[in-house]
Amino acid sequence: MCTSRIHLHKGQSLVLGLSLMAILILALLGMYSNGRLMGEKLRQTNAVDAAAYSGALIQARAFNMQAYINIAQVAHQMAMAHLVTLGSWAKWASTEARSLSRRNPPSWVIATHFGASHGKAYLSSSRAMALSSIAHQQNILHQQFAKHDEIVEKVLAKVSYAIHRTLETSRDKIIQKILESNYPHKNILQESTFSSTNKDLLSTEHYIRPYEETQASSQKGIDIIWAVDNHTKEKLSALFKPRANYRSLISDVARIYQFLGERNYTKKSLLPVSRRCPHKRHELRRRGHTILNDQGNWQSMDTQSYHALRSNRWIGCYYREYPMGWGWVPGQSDSVPEDIEYTQNPPDDFSSEDFWRWVNNATSWNILSGSSNPLANSKAVSERHRWAGGGLVPYVDIKNANKQDNLLFVLSVKQKDVLDHTLTIKGAAETFFERPTLRRDRKKEMANFWHPYWKARLVSLPE
């Protein structure tokens, strides 16, 4: 009786063992499948992070290039200002050599009234006669000026505008390339704008759903679809006209160079000249300046005149101007600055009419106590050398640094047919401005396109 009961229970343990083994196999298969899915998820996460960071890095390099271009533009403007100044100096020196050869005025007069050093300097101008044509159009100075102007307009400006215009396109291209390098055997497509059916891709960082749910809406033959959502809809940069702030910057940089500064100097004779005005003296006036005019063109004028003190019973004491040297390079606009006293077509000499009578009849100059060289200015204007040039060009800079000082975007990548699932992962990256060291004044520097301090980094997803 006991023996038969034992035989009846032998089959039950086998069934239980087989059931446990099946459950274990199913668990192992599930763990393996989930492990593969998590591996694919990790691979896709790394690809998204790499692509997002590369996109932000391309943006940082573009912004740094804009900074280098803006700095280079200022450097070329300084070179053009120096060339214009050299042109007026060359013309001024050569015309002074001409006045010396004509003895108008004689060198001994300058040495007697203003000292031996001024007489010697006047005599040394004889060696500048060869510079008479150096400032002419198509000569060496103008040729160099034209090369700088061409680089400003046709190289630097065009590259800057192209970078500004194709920023997002360049970023998207590198994202596509990084994804293709991570998935070389898959077809990858960028979805430029999110449709209403896939906006939920941005609702969660990682989302997995069965492939059957999205198979109908996915594009045939495409394995991976990706899209970029800019966190801010406004562009970070903008194109600005070269107006007040930009012109102020150019002028501030120009003030660093003494060669571009004002060249004003007045020397008075030591001894009195006239009993009618014993407090006045003969004057040697050197005037010169380099300016950026309202049209954005550089121009330079240099003059020097001997003002001999004269007197008569009609107007009393006055200054008779003897132009010694003059030169003017006006640039493209060919406009005379408002504060320059001059007249068109001044007479070569005053043998037929007294100087003071001509001034009273033809001009409004103050020859009683003036401080400029109007007759030399007139000769400079009549013998000017006009250099054609485009002037200042529009530039790219931050649109509003107080409102936005970084560029953040979210990259979403959807991969279908991943172990019968659609796997969607997104990552965020930003391009930001950060100085490597503190400013000397310890103040925080606003984001700008004048210092190449733009960097890239991965960030948390925005809320």
CSV table of C-alpha atoms in Angstrom, one decimal, residues 336-343 364-366 370-378:
chain,number,residue,atom,x,y,z
A,336,VAL,CA,36.2,118.9,-47.1
A,337,PRO,CA,35.7,118.9,-43.4
A,338,GLU,CA,33.5,121.7,-42.1
A,339,ASP,CA,36.1,123.3,-39.9
A,340,ILE,CA,38.7,123.7,-42.7
A,341,GLU,CA,39.0,127.2,-44.1
A,342,TYR,CA,39.8,127.3,-47.8
A,343,THR,CA,38.8,128.7,-51.1
A,364,SER,CA,35.8,135.4,-44.9
A,365,TRP,CA,39.2,134.4,-43.3
A,366,ASN,CA,40.3,136.0,-40.1
A,370,GLY,CA,43.6,133.5,-37.0
A,371,SER,CA,45.1,130.2,-36.1
A,372,SER,CA,44.9,128.1,-39.3
A,373,ASN,CA,46.5,127.9,-42.7
A,374,PRO,CA,43.7,128.8,-45.0
A,375,LEU,CA,45.8,129.5,-48.1
A,376,ALA,CA,47.8,126.3,-47.7
A,377,ASN,CA,44.5,124.5,-47.1
A,378,SER,CA,43.2,125.9,-50.4
